[in-house]
């Protein structure tokens, strides 16, 4: 089943609150997903529905009391069907994630994050659809293999399957030809053992070429020998195949009569493969070659090019030369194509349609070839009998690769391209390339990399500042620095749009150095104006791994005449966990010249407090998830009190960010938090003008 626009998602919702379940259905429908919901009200009803209905997804509220999640998971996992279970949560911690996954949930869907919720539902639904399609195809494959096996057994053609030169399957006709009674006599025997000694060396080279993926010849003649050692002339035909999951060659091994003329047989075979009017390969031969190319793309990931070519205004051309010269016209077109596409396989594919297959051709080469073929017709006069024609062509092409490894799909896309090219006036080509999306993504990333480098070289980043305000009477100036990129419209581009690209292209270290330099310059500038300003700046894990970063910061501070104490460098808790030794070394190094460290996004990990036994920061910035509905969450309040108490015992000052309201401020103050920040207090902006004396 392929999920289409009108395909309904058969969704089971396990939730104590009907309105919450309805809200989920409504949000999915608003996102364009047709939903057929089920909502059991007991565990027995849940089991009954799973047995009686086809269910695509189960969305179960993790905090449900009427239908506990662990019981729901046990029933879903035990129903014997492929039904993904998603845990619906208001928030997530590592402990909860580990728990729901251990119980069998495929994923978690966060109620308060609509985009994540929708993406998770879509992803699990599409994954389920892919698994169902795969099972359906595997069943079809097994049935097809069973029928093919029966046909091979009943065929009078001598057929065998060869893997790495050894027999792995042969039908009765093949056994009889070599004087064998059962396959046991030949199983595992080398095909070379059935070839006369005079032909062994040449045949061995052929087998080596086939093992490397080279295309087999249309036919191969040699002298074979039966089990008694008697020789007889034979002709072989090879086709790439699979047998019981193994890549192999299907061999048809035909005995020839003694009076058979090999050259005459070759000529007859050649005639069978050619179109008589054009001299190009005929449709059947071309289709066999195309199927081989498609199979090669699917199994080996190789790339090939297919072009379908039709003359523009064909009916008008026939009016000029006469209907009786139609074959002459096609022959002239074929001659021009064969000359323009030297090295490619060309064929007459239809009444007035030609085809071209170029193997091991990437999209650049295929596109260039299509352009050359188009130009070869447009730029030359076509001679047909006594007539001279200016005949152009329309071309539909496909870049054959593993993303479109289906002969029917390849031909359909090529035909669509021909129709489209003709529809807009002809004398053009349209090439369908399923890999174009990937290349477009590569080009997008390359453009971002160039843009980031330009921003580094030409100060294209923007710095904004948010005050970090003391709850304990400290009136020193402390701002957090936020970095964004200047957009072409002058508006800032959020870091989440380019930071991952920067990380994947090893640019984070350069960005860290740029940010440190600018921060220190700003501190020095304000110092010259009589303001003692401290800046908190987040660094990437690249800074921890760069052994020269600490000395760079030291020299930058010294050159600007800024004390190290005025610079606080923040590192995410998760990055410190995975780079603990480097983080320890970095902290010690910057402490040598007075700079301080902040551990940010702290408290949501599995062993956050344990980390403090190995890492000693000056500040802890609490994970912002604690601020979500803090005034109503007794659990978050207790966690904050515990973290503040543990930090105070270690003489570490704490910062709570994204403070949303006055009641949260009151709670944070009573818990002993030292500093707060957030839009409720003062939003981030380009100026540092907050009055810390208030």
XYZ file of C-alpha atoms in Angstrom:
694
model
C 0.000 0.000 0.000
C 1.327 3.402 -0.932
C 0.173 6.258 1.269
C -1.613 8.810 -0.875
C -3.319 12.100 -0.214
C -6.638 10.409 0.509
C -5.290 7.421 2.443
C -6.801 7.337 5.919
C -4.671 6.758 8.985
C -6.368 4.096 11.115
C -5.453 5.463 14.501
C -6.085 4.074 17.970
C -5.990 6.682 20.734
C -5.489 5.638 24.354
C -6.219 8.646 26.539
C -8.217 9.218 29.698
C -9.551 12.534 28.368
C -11.876 12.467 25.352
C -11.112 16.103 24.569
C -7.360 15.390 24.455
C -7.941 12.545 21.998
C -10.176 14.766 19.885
C -7.532 17.481 19.898
C -4.980 15.028 18.462
C -7.398 13.934 15.724
C -8.184 17.557 14.924
C -4.507 18.543 14.682
C -3.750 15.633 12.352
C -6.689 16.457 10.127
C -5.653 20.104 10.043
C -2.255 18.887 8.813
C -3.933 17.136 5.877
C -4.061 13.590 7.264
C -7.357 11.747 6.962
C -7.945 9.931 10.267
C -10.193 7.011 11.213
C -9.952 7.027 15.008
C -10.633 4.317 17.572
C -10.624 4.944 21.314
C -10.852 1.977 23.698
C -12.076 2.663 27.229
C -10.691 -0.495 28.839
C -7.821 -2.910 28.362
C -10.257 -5.635 27.263
C -11.724 -3.314 24.650
C -8.205 -2.410 23.515
C -7.326 -6.067 22.939
C -10.663 -6.669 21.192
C -10.189 -3.711 18.830
C -6.671 -4.798 17.921
C -8.006 -8.231 17.062
C -10.982 -7.033 15.023
C -9.678 -3.900 13.282
C -6.707 -3.019 11.129
C -4.766 -0.440 13.134
C -1.898 1.624 11.707
C -0.726 3.384 14.874
C -1.466 3.370 18.583
C -1.013 6.714 20.332
C -1.035 6.050 24.064
C -0.951 8.694 26.783
C 2.021 7.833 28.967
C 0.390 9.313 32.070
C -2.921 7.488 31.624
C -4.384 6.080 34.856
C -7.380 4.210 33.389
C -5.242 2.321 30.869
C -1.672 2.268 32.272
C 0.958 2.601 29.595
C 2.845 -0.549 30.560
C -0.383 -2.609 30.243
C -1.212 -0.988 26.910
C 2.309 -1.711 25.647
C 2.065 -5.352 26.719
C -1.206 -5.829 24.822
C 0.027 -4.053 21.682
C 3.314 -5.974 21.671
C 1.473 -9.247 22.244
C -1.239 -8.852 19.610
C 0.930 -10.507 16.952
C 0.594 -7.638 14.502
C 2.983 -4.976 13.250
C 1.387 -2.024 15.072
C 3.719 0.854 16.056
C 3.166 2.197 19.563
C 3.858 5.882 20.240
C 4.010 7.272 23.754
C 2.283 10.659 24.066
C 4.085 12.901 26.543
C 3.943 16.475 27.751
C 7.701 16.471 28.337
C 10.586 14.081 28.056
C 13.492 13.031 30.216
C 16.131 10.400 29.599
C 14.527 8.166 32.236
C 11.105 8.333 30.575
C 12.582 7.739 27.116
C 14.473 4.678 28.303
C 11.356 3.385 30.050
C 8.930 3.703 27.128
C 11.425 2.229 24.684
C 12.043 -0.716 26.990
C 8.282 -1.320 27.059
C 8.148 -1.422 23.257
C 7.291 2.107 22.118
C 8.775 2.933 18.721
C 8.867 6.667 19.448
C 7.567 9.450 21.647
C 5.220 12.203 20.496
C 5.380 15.428 22.476
C 1.969 17.035 22.899
C 3.394 20.516 23.375
C 5.534 20.376 20.235
C 3.135 20.135 17.269
C 5.837 19.873 14.600
C 7.634 17.060 16.405
C 4.310 15.322 17.097
C 3.236 15.489 13.451
C 6.631 14.454 12.090
C 6.787 11.457 14.421
C 3.315 10.278 13.405
C 4.122 10.672 9.695
C 7.488 8.921 10.056
C 6.116 5.893 11.920
C 3.160 5.615 9.548
C 5.404 5.713 6.467
C 7.824 3.229 8.050
C 4.903 0.870 8.696
C 3.733 1.290 5.108
C 7.237 0.470 3.858
C 7.363 -2.677 5.971
C 3.959 -3.777 4.708
C 4.992 -3.114 1.111
C 8.201 -5.062 1.623
C 6.321 -8.045 3.023
C 3.901 -7.899 0.085
C 6.756 -7.760 -2.411
C 8.564 -10.603 -0.671
C 5.416 -12.738 -0.908
C 5.070 -11.847 -4.598
C 8.746 -12.652 -5.118
C 8.380 -16.053 -3.476
C 5.377 -16.848 -5.648
C 7.153 -15.636 -8.784
C 10.234 -17.699 -7.917
C 8.037 -20.753 -7.354
C 6.413 -20.327 -10.768
C 9.752 -19.647 -12.453
C 11.203 -22.742 -10.844
C 8.325 -24.812 -12.184
C 8.761 -23.314 -15.660
C 12.505 -24.001 -15.610
C 11.907 -27.615 -14.605
C 9.391 -28.146 -17.397
C 11.384 -26.267 -20.060
C 13.041 -28.213 -22.848
C 15.723 -25.519 -22.987
C 18.859 -26.652 -21.070
C 19.052 -24.078 -18.252
C 21.485 -23.774 -15.338
C 22.334 -21.183 -12.693
C 26.016 -20.476 -12.088
C 27.473 -18.724 -9.027
C 31.197 -17.939 -9.050
C 31.620 -20.446 -11.856
C 29.850 -23.271 -9.957
C 26.532 -24.946 -10.687
C 23.853 -24.157 -8.095
C 20.793 -25.185 -10.143
C 20.099 -27.044 -13.395
C 16.940 -28.390 -14.988
C 16.372 -31.866 -16.401
C 17.028 -30.832 -20.009
C 20.448 -29.523 -18.981
C 21.264 -32.737 -17.129
C 20.190 -34.889 -20.078
C 22.345 -32.901 -22.500
C 25.455 -33.745 -20.477
C 24.447 -37.351 -19.744
C 23.613 -36.769 -16.065
C 20.756 -38.304 -14.111
C 20.446 -36.103 -11.031
C 21.558 -32.626 -10.044
C 23.604 -34.123 -7.211
C 26.120 -35.230 -9.837
C 26.745 -31.677 -10.965
C 26.049 -29.575 -7.844
C 29.121 -27.524 -7.010
C 30.853 -28.611 -10.228
C 32.665 -25.878 -12.122
C 31.200 -24.908 -15.464
C 34.750 -25.165 -16.836
C 34.536 -28.946 -16.370
C 31.929 -29.047 -19.145
C 34.079 -27.096 -21.616
C 36.664 -28.662 -23.938
C 40.279 -28.032 -23.022
C 40.832 -25.977 -26.179
C 38.211 -23.425 -25.074
C 38.976 -23.348 -21.326
C 41.316 -20.336 -21.289
C 39.026 -18.093 -23.340
C 35.978 -19.211 -21.385
C 37.782 -18.570 -18.097
C 38.350 -14.948 -19.161
C 34.654 -14.636 -19.977
C 33.701 -15.860 -16.499
C 36.122 -13.399 -14.886
C 34.546 -10.543 -16.814
C 31.057 -11.606 -15.772
C 32.136 -11.761 -12.113
C 33.304 -8.133 -12.393
C 29.932 -7.022 -13.672
C 30.817 -6.794 -17.343
C 27.939 -7.242 -19.787
C 27.762 -10.762 -21.236
C 27.911 -11.291 -25.015
C 24.579 -11.962 -26.764
C 25.819 -15.509 -27.368
C 28.997 -17.478 -26.903
C 30.062 -20.448 -28.996
C 32.403 -23.185 -27.848
C 32.915 -26.922 -27.791
C 31.302 -28.524 -24.749
C 31.885 -31.999 -23.405
C 29.493 -34.362 -21.665
C 30.146 -36.488 -18.593
C 31.774 -39.161 -20.794
C 34.221 -36.620 -22.236
C 32.546 -36.505 -25.665
C 32.760 -33.063 -27.286
C 29.951 -31.306 -29.138
C 29.490 -27.777 -30.509
C 27.292 -25.557 -28.347
C 26.138 -21.991 -27.988
C 25.553 -20.304 -24.631
C 23.400 -17.343 -23.613
C 23.947 -15.518 -20.283
C 21.526 -13.462 -18.220
C 22.245 -11.847 -14.850
C 19.937 -13.377 -12.229
C 19.536 -14.212 -8.558
C 18.863 -17.630 -7.101
C 17.882 -18.026 -3.453
C 19.253 -14.564 -2.775
C 22.601 -15.165 -4.502
C 23.694 -13.075 -7.491
C 24.422 -15.472 -10.323
C 24.220 -16.039 -14.067
C 21.432 -17.907 -15.802
C 22.938 -19.975 -18.609
C 21.066 -21.490 -21.537
C 23.355 -24.132 -23.051
C 22.219 -25.333 -26.504
C 23.723 -28.223 -28.436
C 24.412 -27.544 -32.129
C 24.548 -30.052 -34.913
C 27.980 -30.974 -36.305
C 27.228 -29.513 -39.694
C 26.285 -26.215 -38.091
C 28.182 -23.214 -39.513
C 29.255 -21.022 -36.530
C 29.566 -17.911 -38.674
C 26.119 -18.465 -40.136
C 24.744 -18.936 -36.611
C 26.361 -15.671 -35.537
C 24.810 -13.860 -38.485
C 21.397 -15.340 -37.767
C 21.665 -14.281 -34.116
C 22.683 -10.795 -35.196
C 19.707 -10.572 -37.536
C 17.368 -11.667 -34.743
C 18.571 -8.755 -32.609
C 18.400 -6.038 -35.257
C 15.642 -3.938 -36.757
C 15.757 -4.499 -40.497
C 14.755 -0.973 -41.529
C 17.276 0.919 -39.412
C 20.035 -1.549 -38.598
C 19.687 -0.588 -34.911
C 18.866 -3.096 -32.211
C 15.202 -4.066 -32.056
C 12.852 -3.400 -29.157
C 13.149 -6.851 -27.571
C 16.950 -6.764 -27.518
C 16.989 -3.227 -26.181
C 14.483 -4.064 -23.438
C 16.643 -6.979 -22.300
C 19.672 -4.665 -22.105
C 17.641 -2.041 -20.252
C 16.436 -4.612 -17.721
C 20.046 -5.643 -17.137
C 21.021 -1.989 -16.585
C 18.148 -1.437 -14.173
C 19.036 -4.591 -12.240
C 22.658 -3.466 -12.112
C 21.611 -0.068 -10.751
C 19.481 -1.743 -8.078
C 22.129 -4.219 -6.926
C 25.366 -2.311 -7.500
C 24.262 1.311 -7.155
C 25.619 2.089 -10.627
C 24.245 4.822 -12.915
C 23.098 4.560 -16.518
C 21.273 6.836 -18.941
C 18.168 6.130 -21.034
C 16.943 8.430 -23.798
C 13.794 8.055 -25.918
C 13.914 10.111 -29.131
C 11.041 11.108 -31.420
C 11.143 13.382 -34.481
C 9.185 16.603 -34.104
C 6.181 17.150 -36.411
C 6.367 13.569 -37.687
C 3.107 13.768 -39.617
C 4.252 16.889 -41.472
C 7.554 15.221 -42.362
C 5.628 12.312 -43.881
C 3.551 14.790 -45.884
C 6.785 16.086 -47.402
C 8.445 12.773 -48.236
C 5.378 10.549 -48.682
C 4.071 7.736 -46.540
C 5.980 5.134 -48.578
C 9.276 6.700 -47.404
C 8.481 6.349 -43.684
C 11.082 3.610 -43.222
C 13.631 5.710 -45.086
C 12.962 8.583 -42.695
C 13.404 6.358 -39.646
C 16.581 4.895 -41.174
C 18.001 8.392 -41.712
C 17.099 9.372 -38.157
C 18.712 6.178 -36.876
C 21.896 6.824 -38.816
C 22.147 10.334 -37.398
C 21.480 9.057 -33.857
C 24.042 6.267 -34.130
C 26.659 8.771 -35.241
C 25.819 11.293 -32.490
C 25.748 8.668 -29.727
C 28.906 6.745 -30.496
C 29.561 4.132 -27.836
C 25.951 3.939 -26.648
C 23.448 1.209 -27.472
C 20.844 2.494 -29.934
C 17.580 0.854 -30.953
C 14.336 1.299 -32.800
C 11.883 1.253 -29.925
C 8.628 2.081 -31.655
C 7.089 2.980 -34.999
C 8.898 6.342 -35.063
C 10.620 6.269 -31.715
C 14.303 5.543 -31.183
C 16.026 4.654 -27.923
C 19.499 5.020 -26.514
C 21.145 3.374 -23.503
C 24.465 4.614 -22.184
C 25.945 2.542 -19.378
C 27.971 3.850 -16.436
C 26.903 7.406 -17.177
C 26.291 9.910 -14.400
C 23.757 12.732 -14.667
C 26.333 15.154 -16.082
C 27.331 12.755 -18.862
C 23.732 11.749 -19.637
C 22.614 15.368 -19.805
C 25.554 16.251 -22.059
C 24.759 13.318 -24.350
C 21.103 14.362 -24.599
C 22.259 17.855 -25.552
C 24.624 16.506 -28.231
C 21.904 14.317 -29.744
C 19.471 17.227 -29.806
C 22.071 19.490 -31.438
C 23.062 16.806 -33.971
C 19.560 16.877 -35.430
C 18.868 20.611 -35.124
C 22.198 21.609 -36.625
C 22.187 19.356 -39.705
C 19.997 18.749 -42.717
C 18.557 15.234 -42.903
C 18.746 13.570 -46.321
C 15.829 11.217 -47.018
C 15.847 9.997 -50.600
C 15.539 13.040 -52.808
C 14.295 15.222 -49.938
C 16.312 17.396 -47.588
C 14.649 17.920 -44.241
C 15.317 20.104 -41.250
C 14.191 17.529 -38.690
C 14.505 18.240 -34.987
C 13.786 15.788 -32.183
C 12.232 15.722 -28.739
C 13.980 13.640 -26.122
C 12.777 12.218 -22.842
C 15.509 10.893 -20.615
C 15.949 9.153 -17.290
C 19.001 8.874 -15.105
C 18.762 5.216 -14.096
C 19.913 4.635 -10.538
C 18.952 2.720 -7.432
C 16.187 5.245 -6.642
C 14.334 4.320 -9.835
C 15.399 0.703 -10.277
C 12.241 -0.433 -12.082
C 12.080 -0.887 -15.852
C 8.433 0.155 -16.020
C 9.096 3.322 -14.002
C 12.136 4.183 -16.095
C 10.212 3.833 -19.359
C 7.199 5.713 -17.983
C 9.346 8.677 -16.903
C 11.203 8.729 -20.227
C 7.906 8.660 -22.146
C 6.551 11.491 -20.024
C 9.673 13.471 -20.864
C 9.141 12.950 -24.604
C 5.511 14.062 -24.367
C 6.471 17.091 -22.295
C 9.266 18.103 -24.691
C 6.940 17.802 -27.677
C 4.230 19.729 -25.839
C 6.391 22.834 -25.429
C 7.484 22.974 -29.066
C 10.080 20.211 -29.422
C 13.782 20.478 -30.245
C 14.612 19.977 -26.585
C 15.199 17.299 -23.996
C 13.807 16.693 -20.541
C 15.834 14.505 -18.217
C 14.265 12.981 -15.135
C 16.844 12.472 -12.435
C 15.679 11.055 -9.083
C 19.038 12.023 -7.616
C 18.475 15.688 -8.456
C 16.882 16.240 -5.062
C 20.038 14.966 -3.402
C 22.209 17.179 -5.571
C 19.948 20.136 -4.890
C 20.504 19.477 -1.201
C 24.252 19.273 -1.797
C 24.114 22.578 -3.651
C 22.068 24.112 -0.837
C 24.623 22.965 1.711
C 27.497 24.234 -0.451
C 25.753 27.607 -0.685
C 25.367 27.746 3.094
C 29.016 26.812 3.602
C 30.061 29.623 1.260
C 27.708 31.996 3.060
C 29.107 31.034 6.483
C 32.673 31.516 5.255
C 31.730 34.894 3.846
C 30.134 35.883 7.153
C 33.318 34.900 8.980
C 35.474 36.909 6.597
C 33.225 39.947 6.355
C 31.542 40.195 9.763
C 28.267 38.865 8.450
C 27.153 37.592 11.850
C 24.974 39.557 14.222
C 25.355 39.561 17.990
C 22.421 40.095 20.327
C 22.608 40.421 24.098
C 20.250 39.401 26.897
C 20.857 40.551 30.480
C 21.363 37.900 33.158
C 19.878 39.453 36.290
C 20.783 38.648 39.871
C 18.112 37.571 42.358
C 20.597 37.859 45.224
C 21.613 41.551 45.046
C 24.630 41.297 42.702
C 24.558 44.393 40.428
C 27.441 43.435 38.125
C 26.716 43.564 34.386
C 26.342 40.114 32.835
C 24.920 39.495 29.381
C 24.545 36.335 27.359
C 25.687 36.668 23.747
C 23.507 35.180 20.994
C 24.832 34.899 17.460
C 22.799 34.879 14.269
C 23.592 35.442 10.627
C 22.515 38.552 8.777
C 19.963 37.688 6.096
C 19.865 39.352 2.697
C 16.832 41.313 3.879
C 18.702 42.551 6.933
C 16.789 40.256 9.261
C 18.734 37.741 11.384
C 18.814 34.107 10.300
C 18.355 31.795 13.290
C 21.304 29.567 14.102
C 19.267 26.357 13.799
C 19.158 26.939 10.020
C 22.931 26.889 9.549
C 24.660 25.653 12.702
C 24.299 21.942 11.828
C 25.736 22.610 8.365
C 28.619 24.456 9.990
C 29.237 21.485 12.288
C 29.164 18.956 9.449
C 31.651 21.056 7.488
C 34.130 21.647 10.338
C 33.368 25.362 10.652
C 32.389 25.498 14.324
C 35.958 26.142 15.442
C 36.225 29.167 13.140
C 32.863 30.435 14.381
C 33.957 30.022 18.016
C 37.100 32.050 17.352
C 35.143 34.777 15.556
C 32.656 34.998 18.434
C 35.365 35.086 21.106
C 37.201 37.823 19.236
C 34.088 39.967 18.895
C 33.016 39.397 22.504
C 36.415 40.429 23.839
C 36.456 43.492 21.576
C 33.049 44.531 22.919
C 34.160 44.083 26.530
C 37.216 46.248 25.795
C 35.085 48.906 24.104
C 32.698 49.122 27.063
C 35.665 49.096 29.431
C 37.036 52.146 27.633
C 33.636 53.786 28.158
C 33.848 53.101 31.896
C 31.548 50.046 32.006
C 32.645 46.806 33.638
C 30.749 44.246 31.509
C 30.879 40.468 31.685
C 29.762 38.359 28.718
C 28.596 34.742 28.679
C 29.280 33.077 25.344
C 28.404 29.506 24.345
C 31.139 27.480 22.662
C 30.855 24.301 20.616
C 32.451 20.965 21.431
C 35.030 21.798 18.756
C 36.474 24.332 21.189
C 37.026 21.554 23.724
C 38.810 19.375 21.213
C 40.969 22.201 19.847
C 44.123 22.192 21.980
C 45.047 25.665 20.726
C 41.710 27.289 21.642
C 42.670 28.182 25.231
C 45.879 29.912 24.119
C 43.944 31.743 21.406
C 41.476 33.063 24.006
C 44.343 34.053 26.306
C 46.127 36.030 23.600
C 42.880 37.676 22.462
C 42.160 38.844 26.026
C 45.739 40.047 26.534
C 45.839 41.966 23.255
C 42.583 43.737 24.148
C 43.601 44.437 27.734
C 40.598 42.546 29.103
C 40.666 40.508 32.306
C 39.797 36.849 31.893
C 37.179 37.080 34.673
C 34.976 39.136 32.347
C 34.508 36.229 29.925
C 32.288 33.254 30.814
C 32.395 30.382 28.312
C 29.363 28.084 28.308
C 29.408 24.424 27.248
C 26.350 22.155 27.034
C 26.122 19.391 29.638
C 25.750 16.708 26.955
C 28.949 17.879 25.224
C 30.893 17.747 28.481
C 29.631 14.209 29.184
C 30.951 12.981 25.833
C 34.186 15.013 25.994
C 34.882 14.966 29.752
C 38.666 14.778 29.665
C 38.907 17.520 27.030
C 36.423 19.659 29.008
C 38.479 19.252 32.173
C 41.682 20.244 30.375
C 39.999 23.230 28.729
C 38.522 24.469 32.029
C 41.880 24.231 33.774
C 43.596 26.031 30.892
C 41.224 29.022 30.807
C 41.174 29.218 34.617
C 44.877 29.943 34.359
C 44.107 33.388 32.964
C 40.884 33.930 34.924
C 38.185 33.004 32.414
C 35.254 31.028 33.811
C 33.126 28.138 32.615
C 29.345 27.710 32.628
C 27.647 24.341 32.240
C 24.450 24.998 30.266
C 21.298 22.943 29.616
C 21.980 21.331 32.956
C 19.772 18.999 34.982
C 17.818 17.040 32.386
C 20.407 14.279 31.937
C 20.499 10.889 33.628
C 23.443 11.713 35.917
C 23.647 15.494 35.904
C 24.689 15.901 39.528
C 27.201 13.078 39.244
C 28.955 15.080 36.527
C 29.768 17.771 39.112
C 32.048 15.292 40.862
C 34.314 15.408 37.814
C 33.719 18.892 36.417
C 33.793 22.162 38.349
C 32.104 25.051 36.502
C 31.598 28.553 37.876
C 27.947 28.622 36.720
C 25.149 26.172 36.078
C 22.512 27.179 33.527
C 19.419 25.076 34.151
C 17.844 23.265 31.241
C 15.061 25.515 29.877
C 12.547 22.656 29.979
C 12.252 23.254 33.740
C 10.649 26.604 32.957
C 7.746 25.094 31.030
C 4.729 25.655 33.271
C 7.032 25.907 36.281
C 4.443 27.608 38.490
C 2.138 24.546 38.196
C 4.694 21.748 38.110
C 5.597 20.591 41.595
C 8.027 18.054 40.101
C 10.011 20.749 38.255
C 9.996 22.953 41.366
C 11.419 20.136 43.476
C 14.085 19.354 40.872
C 15.151 23.002 40.778
C 15.374 23.176 44.578
C 17.514 20.056 44.598
C 19.814 21.341 41.846
C 20.163 24.761 43.504
C 20.996 23.149 46.840
C 23.605 20.834 45.339
C 25.174 23.715 43.360
C 25.306 25.971 46.430
C 27.080 23.240 48.365
C 29.777 23.310 45.703
C 29.895 27.125 45.561
C 28.526 27.117 42.006
C 26.176 29.918 40.987
C 22.984 28.997 39.127
C 21.180 30.661 36.229
C 17.596 30.022 35.149
C 16.833 31.061 31.576
C 13.566 31.599 29.678
C 11.722 32.805 32.772
C 8.101 33.292 31.753
C 6.260 35.024 34.595
C 6.457 36.655 38.015
C 5.313 33.537 39.888
C 8.229 31.604 38.382
C 10.563 34.379 39.573
C 9.220 34.017 43.095
C 9.696 30.265 43.066
C 13.264 30.573 41.694
C 14.176 33.135 44.337
C 12.869 30.905 47.132
C 14.781 27.934 45.694
C 18.042 29.862 45.948
C 18.695 30.435 42.222
C 21.251 33.210 41.775
C 20.444 34.645 38.306
C 17.518 34.727 35.887
C 17.007 35.740 32.271
C 14.166 35.659 29.790
C 11.918 37.766 27.582
C 9.638 38.388 30.554
C 12.502 40.366 32.127
C 14.273 41.757 29.066
C 14.394 40.363 25.525
C 17.636 39.871 23.645
C 18.623 42.766 21.427
C 21.567 44.415 19.662
C 22.243 46.844 22.525
C 23.566 46.353 26.038
C 21.496 48.996 27.808
C 19.897 47.201 30.756
C 20.095 49.048 34.087
C 21.540 46.498 36.529
C 21.378 48.969 39.434
C 17.583 48.581 39.806
